[in-house]
């Protein structure tokens, strides 16, 4: 009976893969070595809605001028091409440990897309891209306790790393069995509100948007993630890094960018994320970080050498998310045994603001800003 259950679970969640090695992954960094990044047009921001196992997301992060921190996300999931689900989530972070975060996660019905697949629709929910490709509107009445009415306008070009923004998995890259793609709006302005039973919360301020497509089982693609969203008065610094499981040689893929209004200062795959100290976690064995260092490097369009460093203590974590919290205990045990998977996300936004130290040629710039960073652990 247990072996049958493991097999059924493997069909959905997957088991640990064989060791294919680093030759079975073609990192987007190979493209970025010659074309660091590509500016995107409206047509490049389409939903794929794949017919095979995949997770596709649109995620918007908000840092209001009043100090509020929040996010909104659409998650489109396809399990082995048989079962499609879609969620809309919204979160308003509390910086006071005694006050819970405002959190909403609602399953959506009657999902549809615009004819060109740049706009998303469902009952009581819409995420629409403007005709000029510069603005998203996010509206949700799916949860009456968390009503979302927000607008995000990019102030820099939309980009992805390399020429395609995509890392391929498989033994034949002309016919890969998996892929990972990210596209970014690294610096944006935001307007609008998230309304709770206590009233509307104004999220006018700065925003960041990322589109992600994981065209395979998520825990087969990555065992760990690091994410950085730094927004300062003049500069934004973004980093998205994941490390594959041993099945793909524990290969690290990192995309990073420095932007300011109207300009991508530097983008490519020359960034790093390092956990300098660990606080650990009494709930599990994951080395949740307490201090970290993030770096960006490369040349600007005009040939200047760029280096940037963001380093310091992360402070008390904002949240710890057990990704499988809603899964029954016995199923969670099977997943951990059969697939070696126990995903947790640790979120931080230091109360003591960190300083981005930027060197552009001979010019040195230091800028304080708001930081939201995540460390995700999935499997060993």
Tab-separated table of C-alpha atoms in Angstrom:
chain	number	residue	atom	x	y	z
A	1	UNK	CA	0.000	0.000	0.000
A	2	UNK	CA	2.771	2.447	0.910
A	3	UNK	CA	4.654	1.795	-2.340
A	4	UNK	CA	1.460	2.401	-4.312
A	5	UNK	CA	0.950	5.704	-2.469
A	6	UNK	CA	4.537	6.716	-3.184
A	7	UNK	CA	4.038	6.028	-6.875
A	8	UNK	CA	0.847	8.100	-7.010
A	9	UNK	CA	2.650	10.906	-5.226
A	10	UNK	CA	5.598	10.633	-7.620
A	11	UNK	CA	3.236	11.138	-10.532
A	12	UNK	CA	2.280	14.506	-9.039
A	13	UNK	CA	5.198	15.684	-6.890
A	14	UNK	CA	7.994	13.593	-8.351
A	15	UNK	CA	10.687	11.601	-6.618
A	16	UNK	CA	14.387	12.366	-6.462
A	17	UNK	CA	15.804	12.321	-9.961
A	18	UNK	CA	18.867	10.413	-11.192
A	19	UNK	CA	22.180	12.265	-11.219
A	20	UNK	CA	22.313	13.716	-14.725
A	21	UNK	CA	25.122	16.125	-13.816
A	22	UNK	CA	25.837	19.710	-14.889
A	23	UNK	CA	25.789	18.802	-18.589
A	24	UNK	CA	21.994	18.390	-18.323
A	25	UNK	CA	21.430	22.090	-17.623
A	26	UNK	CA	22.026	25.005	-19.982
A	27	UNK	CA	22.117	28.109	-17.806
A	28	UNK	CA	20.868	31.460	-19.069
A	29	UNK	CA	24.317	32.666	-17.988
A	30	UNK	CA	25.688	31.151	-21.215
A	31	UNK	CA	23.576	33.620	-23.199
A	32	UNK	CA	24.359	36.459	-20.817
A	33	UNK	CA	28.097	36.009	-21.377
A	34	UNK	CA	27.650	37.644	-24.806
A	35	UNK	CA	24.252	39.402	-24.444
A	36	UNK	CA	23.900	40.373	-20.756
A	37	UNK	CA	20.211	41.262	-21.037
A	38	UNK	CA	17.433	42.016	-23.507
A	39	UNK	CA	14.832	44.761	-23.272
A	40	UNK	CA	11.327	43.348	-23.642
A	41	UNK	CA	8.296	44.412	-25.609
A	42	UNK	CA	4.657	43.909	-24.671
A	43	UNK	CA	4.561	40.695	-26.686
A	44	UNK	CA	7.349	39.243	-24.504
A	45	UNK	CA	5.134	39.401	-21.407
A	46	UNK	CA	2.620	36.750	-22.428
A	47	UNK	CA	1.320	33.968	-20.216
A	48	UNK	CA	2.407	30.558	-21.541
A	49	UNK	CA	-0.310	28.437	-19.841
A	50	UNK	CA	1.623	25.269	-20.640
A	51	UNK	CA	-0.106	21.921	-21.130
A	52	UNK	CA	2.540	20.057	-19.105
A	53	UNK	CA	3.668	20.232	-15.467
A	54	UNK	CA	4.515	23.847	-14.693
A	55	UNK	CA	4.087	26.731	-12.274
A	56	UNK	CA	3.647	30.223	-13.757
A	57	UNK	CA	3.458	33.352	-11.611
A	58	UNK	CA	3.080	37.094	-11.763
A	59	UNK	CA	4.312	38.679	-8.524
A	60	UNK	CA	4.124	42.357	-7.551
A	61	UNK	CA	5.976	43.721	-4.509
A	62	UNK	CA	5.035	47.047	-2.933
A	63	UNK	CA	6.945	49.452	-0.671
A	64	UNK	CA	4.690	52.382	0.185
A	65	UNK	CA	5.895	55.864	1.047
A	66	UNK	CA	4.218	55.385	4.448
A	67	UNK	CA	6.376	52.330	5.197
A	68	UNK	CA	3.923	49.541	4.405
A	69	UNK	CA	5.265	46.416	2.721
A	70	UNK	CA	3.066	44.112	0.668
A	71	UNK	CA	2.733	41.821	-2.330
A	72	UNK	CA	0.149	40.396	-4.712
A	73	UNK	CA	0.520	37.294	-6.849
A	74	UNK	CA	-1.251	35.141	-9.403
A	75	UNK	CA	-0.177	31.480	-9.424
A	76	UNK	CA	-1.143	29.258	-12.373
A	77	UNK	CA	-0.257	25.595	-11.788
A	78	UNK	CA	-0.544	22.585	-14.050
A	79	UNK	CA	0.034	19.123	-12.579
A	80	UNK	CA	1.162	16.523	-15.168
A	81	UNK	CA	-1.113	18.128	-17.758
A	82	UNK	CA	-4.213	16.811	-15.980
A	83	UNK	CA	-5.168	19.328	-13.306
A	84	UNK	CA	-4.935	23.128	-13.527
A	85	UNK	CA	-5.399	25.318	-10.456
A	86	UNK	CA	-5.076	29.045	-10.028
A	87	UNK	CA	-4.646	31.118	-6.872
A	88	UNK	CA	-4.620	34.826	-6.127
A	89	UNK	CA	-2.653	35.756	-3.040
A	90	UNK	CA	-2.132	39.078	-1.290
A	91	UNK	CA	-0.098	39.958	1.773
A	92	UNK	CA	0.454	43.011	3.933
A	93	UNK	CA	3.450	42.470	6.173
A	94	UNK	CA	3.394	43.391	9.837
A	95	UNK	CA	6.707	44.598	11.254
A	96	UNK	CA	5.354	44.034	14.791
A	97	UNK	CA	5.772	40.377	15.814
A	98	UNK	CA	2.694	40.639	18.059
A	99	UNK	CA	0.449	41.599	15.131
A	100	UNK	CA	-0.231	38.949	12.455
A	101	UNK	CA	0.348	39.619	8.783
A	102	UNK	CA	-2.684	40.227	6.612
A	103	UNK	CA	-2.732	37.198	4.330
A	104	UNK	CA	-5.206	36.106	1.682
A	105	UNK	CA	-5.060	33.116	-0.650
A	106	UNK	CA	-8.069	32.393	-2.818
A	107	UNK	CA	-8.642	29.712	-5.436
A	108	UNK	CA	-9.916	31.264	-8.652
A	109	UNK	CA	-12.580	29.997	-11.039
A	110	UNK	CA	-13.247	30.467	-14.755
A	111	UNK	CA	-9.677	31.417	-15.588
A	112	UNK	CA	-9.122	33.034	-18.974
A	113	UNK	CA	-6.640	35.205	-20.851
A	114	UNK	CA	-6.890	38.010	-23.376
A	115	UNK	CA	-6.504	37.004	-27.008
A	116	UNK	CA	-2.810	37.970	-26.943
A	117	UNK	CA	-2.319	36.313	-23.502
A	118	UNK	CA	-0.925	39.462	-21.890
A	119	UNK	CA	-3.921	39.909	-19.562
A	120	UNK	CA	-5.279	37.479	-16.964
A	121	UNK	CA	-8.931	37.107	-15.943
A	122	UNK	CA	-10.943	35.013	-13.503
A	123	UNK	CA	-14.128	35.460	-11.515
A	124	UNK	CA	-13.655	38.609	-9.397
A	125	UNK	CA	-10.021	38.996	-10.443
A	126	UNK	CA	-8.115	40.679	-13.284
A	127	UNK	CA	-4.471	41.537	-13.984
A	128	UNK	CA	-4.285	43.660	-17.123
A	129	UNK	CA	-1.334	45.037	-19.084
A	130	UNK	CA	-1.828	48.401	-20.757
A	131	UNK	CA	-1.649	48.746	-24.520
A	132	UNK	CA	1.685	50.558	-24.301
A	133	UNK	CA	3.146	47.792	-22.109
A	134	UNK	CA	4.102	50.116	-19.237
A	135	UNK	CA	1.371	49.553	-16.638
A	136	UNK	CA	-0.312	46.634	-14.898
A	137	UNK	CA	-3.596	47.016	-13.051
A	138	UNK	CA	-4.311	44.398	-10.380
A	139	UNK	CA	-7.897	44.099	-9.169
A	140	UNK	CA	-9.352	41.413	-6.937
A	141	UNK	CA	-12.654	41.000	-5.131
A	142	UNK	CA	-12.014	37.272	-4.706
A	143	UNK	CA	-11.658	37.746	-0.938
A	144	UNK	CA	-13.956	40.394	0.555
A	145	UNK	CA	-11.585	40.608	3.525
A	146	UNK	CA	-8.693	41.619	1.266
A	147	UNK	CA	-9.776	43.724	-1.706
A	148	UNK	CA	-6.967	44.654	-4.068
A	149	UNK	CA	-7.023	47.684	-6.380
A	150	UNK	CA	-3.474	48.526	-7.434
A	151	UNK	CA	-1.619	49.992	-10.395
A	152	UNK	CA	2.062	49.370	-11.163
A	153	UNK	CA	3.897	51.497	-13.746
A	154	UNK	CA	7.428	50.689	-14.774
A	155	UNK	CA	9.973	53.513	-14.835
A	156	UNK	CA	12.716	51.454	-16.489
A	157	UNK	CA	12.703	49.046	-19.445
A	158	UNK	CA	11.338	45.533	-18.898
A	159	UNK	CA	14.146	42.985	-19.242
A	160	UNK	CA	15.258	39.392	-18.991
A	161	UNK	CA	18.772	37.973	-18.825
A	162	UNK	CA	20.516	36.898	-22.011
A	163	UNK	CA	18.505	36.612	-25.204
A	164	UNK	CA	15.697	34.374	-23.923
A	165	UNK	CA	15.788	34.725	-20.126
A	166	UNK	CA	15.549	30.942	-19.984
A	167	UNK	CA	17.546	28.091	-18.466
A	168	UNK	CA	16.983	24.668	-20.054
A	169	UNK	CA	17.023	21.221	-18.415
A	170	UNK	CA	17.537	17.921	-20.232
A	171	UNK	CA	19.975	15.872	-22.248
A	172	UNK	CA	18.876	17.392	-25.579
A	173	UNK	CA	18.554	21.176	-25.423
A	174	UNK	CA	16.694	21.253	-28.743
A	175	UNK	CA	13.988	19.271	-26.935
A	176	UNK	CA	14.409	20.047	-23.205
A	177	UNK	CA	12.274	18.330	-20.599
A	178	UNK	CA	12.241	21.404	-18.342
A	179	UNK	CA	12.888	25.135	-18.273
A	180	UNK	CA	13.045	28.174	-16.014
A	181	UNK	CA	12.362	31.737	-17.196
A	182	UNK	CA	12.202	35.092	-15.411
A	183	UNK	CA	11.289	38.557	-16.693
A	184	UNK	CA	11.557	41.747	-14.636
A	185	UNK	CA	10.316	45.276	-14.126
A	186	UNK	CA	13.096	46.238	-11.706
A	187	UNK	CA	11.916	49.744	-10.797
A	188	UNK	CA	8.287	50.881	-10.751
A	189	UNK	CA	5.857	53.283	-9.115
A	190	UNK	CA	2.624	52.110	-7.527
A	191	UNK	CA	-0.774	53.558	-6.682
A	192	UNK	CA	-3.875	52.160	-5.047
A	193	UNK	CA	-5.001	50.231	-2.010
A	194	UNK	CA	-5.444	46.881	-0.346
A	195	UNK	CA	-8.642	47.089	1.677
A	196	UNK	CA	-9.170	44.976	4.799
A	197	UNK	CA	-12.019	44.988	7.354
A	198	UNK	CA	-10.069	47.759	9.134
A	199	UNK	CA	-10.120	49.949	6.043
A	200	UNK	CA	-7.945	50.724	2.997
A	201	UNK	CA	-4.137	50.605	3.148
A	202	UNK	CA	-2.473	53.041	0.766
A	203	UNK	CA	0.300	51.463	-1.295
A	204	UNK	CA	1.413	54.515	-3.237
A	205	UNK	CA	5.177	54.337	-3.540
A	206	UNK	CA	7.723	51.992	-5.096
A	207	UNK	CA	7.059	48.590	-6.663
A	208	UNK	CA	8.824	45.698	-8.356
A	209	UNK	CA	7.390	43.066	-10.701
A	210	UNK	CA	8.689	39.628	-11.691
A	211	UNK	CA	7.219	37.037	-14.023
A	212	UNK	CA	8.373	33.454	-13.475
A	213	UNK	CA	7.823	30.218	-15.371
A	214	UNK	CA	8.988	26.887	-13.970
A	215	UNK	CA	8.310	24.425	-16.762
A	216	UNK	CA	8.932	21.332	-14.631
A	217	UNK	CA	8.344	20.131	-11.082
A	218	UNK	CA	9.600	23.024	-8.908
A	219	UNK	CA	11.687	20.891	-6.546
A	220	UNK	CA	13.381	19.197	-9.522
A	221	UNK	CA	14.457	22.608	-10.838
A	222	UNK	CA	15.770	24.107	-7.596
A	223	UNK	CA	16.794	23.073	-4.112
A	224	UNK	CA	17.389	26.616	-2.797
A	225	UNK	CA	16.531	30.197	-3.728
A	226	UNK	CA	17.700	33.689	-2.801
A	227	UNK	CA	15.732	36.791	-3.720
A	228	UNK	CA	16.606	40.464	-3.182
A	229	UNK	CA	14.385	43.488	-3.812
A	230	UNK	CA	16.170	46.706	-2.788
A	231	UNK	CA	14.486	50.013	-3.590
A	232	UNK	CA	16.287	53.269	-2.880
A	233	UNK	CA	15.535	56.897	-3.714
A	234	UNK	CA	17.656	56.684	-6.880
A	235	UNK	CA	18.685	53.054	-7.417
A	236	UNK	CA	17.031	49.629	-7.366
A	237	UNK	CA	19.019	46.421	-6.908
A	238	UNK	CA	17.394	43.096	-7.788
A	239	UNK	CA	18.768	39.572	-7.470
A	240	UNK	CA	17.160	36.206	-8.214
A	241	UNK	CA	19.287	33.117	-7.572
A	242	UNK	CA	18.534	29.411	-7.464
A	243	UNK	CA	20.664	26.313	-7.015
A	244	UNK	CA	19.633	23.048	-8.646
A	245	UNK	CA	19.476	19.736	-6.787
A	246	UNK	CA	22.472	17.367	-7.178
A	247	UNK	CA	20.647	15.784	-10.126
A	248	UNK	CA	21.792	18.814	-12.167
A	249	UNK	CA	25.186	19.228	-10.528
A	250	UNK	CA	24.044	21.631	-7.774
A	251	UNK	CA	24.403	24.355	-10.395
A	252	UNK	CA	23.751	27.958	-9.326
A	253	UNK	CA	21.971	30.351	-11.686
A	254	UNK	CA	21.872	34.002	-10.637
A	255	UNK	CA	20.280	36.960	-12.424
A	256	UNK	CA	20.879	40.447	-11.066
A	257	UNK	CA	20.331	44.043	-12.079
A	258	UNK	CA	20.911	47.623	-10.980
A	259	UNK	CA	18.407	50.173	-12.281
A	260	UNK	CA	17.381	53.780	-11.878
A	261	UNK	CA	14.485	55.709	-13.382
A	262	UNK	CA	14.639	55.493	-17.163
A	263	UNK	CA	17.712	53.264	-17.260
A	264	UNK	CA	19.056	49.773	-16.710
A	265	UNK	CA	22.480	50.568	-15.269
A	266	UNK	CA	23.650	46.958	-15.411
A	267	UNK	CA	21.999	43.547	-15.719
A	268	UNK	CA	23.237	40.022	-16.313
A	269	UNK	CA	24.348	36.888	-14.509
A	270	UNK	CA	27.335	38.242	-12.562
A	271	UNK	CA	25.657	38.555	-9.152
A	272	UNK	CA	26.177	36.533	-5.967
A	273	UNK	CA	24.237	35.820	-2.775
A	274	UNK	CA	26.111	34.704	0.338
A	275	UNK	CA	24.729	33.891	3.779
A	276	UNK	CA	27.405	35.141	6.180
A	277	UNK	CA	25.763	33.974	9.399
A	278	UNK	CA	22.938	31.598	10.225
A	279	UNK	CA	20.386	31.829	12.998
A	280	UNK	CA	19.074	28.360	12.246
A	281	UNK	CA	15.495	27.330	12.837
A	282	UNK	CA	14.298	25.311	15.859
A	283	UNK	CA	11.377	23.963	13.811
A	284	UNK	CA	13.594	22.230	11.237
A	285	UNK	CA	17.231	21.838	10.217
A	286	UNK	CA	17.387	24.670	7.676
A	287	UNK	CA	20.166	27.250	8.220
A	288	UNK	CA	17.943	30.331	8.077
A	289	UNK	CA	20.294	33.295	7.583
A	290	UNK	CA	20.811	36.181	9.988
A	291	UNK	CA	23.403	38.107	7.971
A	292	UNK	CA	23.979	38.187	4.221
A	293	UNK	CA	26.003	39.761	1.420
A	294	UNK	CA	24.767	40.381	-2.103
A	295	UNK	CA	26.940	41.600	-4.983
A	296	UNK	CA	26.495	42.847	-8.551
A	297	UNK	CA	29.247	43.406	-11.109
A	298	UNK	CA	29.930	43.951	-14.787
A	299	UNK	CA	30.124	46.754	-17.303
A	300	UNK	CA	27.543	49.417	-18.065
A	301	UNK	CA	26.433	50.219	-21.611
A	302	UNK	CA	29.024	52.976	-21.814
A	303	UNK	CA	31.807	50.636	-20.722
A	304	UNK	CA	32.187	51.674	-17.075
A	305	UNK	CA	33.085	48.985	-14.564
A	306	UNK	CA	30.317	48.518	-12.021
A	307	UNK	CA	30.453	46.853	-8.627
A	308	UNK	CA	27.728	47.004	-6.008
A	309	UNK	CA	27.493	45.470	-2.544
A	310	UNK	CA	24.592	45.171	-0.128
A	311	UNK	CA	25.690	43.626	3.159
A	312	UNK	CA	24.528	43.427	6.732
A	313	UNK	CA	22.333	41.907	9.402
A	314	UNK	CA	18.857	40.879	8.263
A	315	UNK	CA	17.277	41.495	11.637
A	316	UNK	CA	14.303	39.623	13.025
A	317	UNK	CA	12.649	37.694	10.232
A	318	UNK	CA	9.338	38.972	8.955
A	319	UNK	CA	7.897	35.539	8.317
A	320	UNK	CA	8.614	31.845	7.985
A	321	UNK	CA	6.376	30.094	5.469
A	322	UNK	CA	5.886	26.352	5.531
A	323	UNK	CA	4.964	25.856	1.883
A	324	UNK	CA	3.335	22.517	2.681
A	325	UNK	CA	1.412	23.732	5.730
A	326	UNK	CA	-1.930	22.907	4.145
A	327	UNK	CA	-0.840	19.378	3.193
A	328	UNK	CA	-2.019	16.589	5.551
A	329	UNK	CA	0.744	15.371	7.854
A	330	UNK	CA	0.957	11.855	6.438
A	331	UNK	CA	1.239	13.208	2.873
A	332	UNK	CA	3.984	15.608	3.980
A	333	UNK	CA	5.912	12.675	5.443
A	334	UNK	CA	5.637	10.764	2.162
A	335	UNK	CA	6.856	13.793	0.210
A	336	UNK	CA	9.844	14.241	2.513
A	337	UNK	CA	10.685	10.538	2.286
A	338	UNK	CA	10.051	9.968	-1.407
A	339	UNK	CA	11.137	13.319	-2.797
A	340	UNK	CA	13.389	14.677	-0.028
A	341	UNK	CA	11.351	17.874	-0.058
A	342	UNK	CA	10.485	20.180	2.867
A	343	UNK	CA	10.146	23.705	1.471
A	344	UNK	CA	10.331	26.729	3.772
A	345	UNK	CA	10.577	30.410	2.836
A	346	UNK	CA	12.225	32.915	5.211
A	347	UNK	CA	11.382	36.579	4.612
A	348	UNK	CA	13.294	39.580	5.975
A	349	UNK	CA	13.065	43.366	5.833
A	350	UNK	CA	15.660	44.881	8.186
A	351	UNK	CA	14.416	47.671	10.446
A	352	UNK	CA	17.937	49.083	10.351
A	353	UNK	CA	18.179	50.029	6.703
A	354	UNK	CA	21.045	48.573	4.701
A	355	UNK	CA	23.165	50.689	2.367
A	356	UNK	CA	23.808	49.860	-1.273
A	357	UNK	CA	27.455	50.680	-1.973
A	358	UNK	CA	27.853	51.287	-5.679
A	359	UNK	CA	31.005	52.034	-7.669
A	360	UNK	CA	30.568	53.267	-11.251
A	361	UNK	CA	33.974	53.713	-12.809
A	362	UNK	CA	35.699	56.098	-10.409
A	363	UNK	CA	32.443	57.337	-8.870
A	364	UNK	CA	31.381	55.912	-5.505
A	365	UNK	CA	27.743	56.117	-4.411
A	366	UNK	CA	26.093	55.031	-1.149
A	367	UNK	CA	22.322	54.867	-0.831
A	368	UNK	CA	20.042	53.653	1.941
A	369	UNK	CA	16.842	51.957	0.922
A	370	UNK	CA	14.094	49.490	1.732
A	371	UNK	CA	14.968	45.806	1.415
A	372	UNK	CA	12.804	42.729	1.142
A	373	UNK	CA	14.812	39.524	0.869
A	374	UNK	CA	13.844	35.859	0.891
A	375	UNK	CA	15.832	32.686	1.507
A	376	UNK	CA	14.072	29.494	0.411
A	377	UNK	CA	15.159	25.964	1.268
A	378	UNK	CA	13.499	23.062	-0.550
A	379	UNK	CA	15.747	19.998	-0.464
A	380	UNK	CA	19.293	19.004	0.461
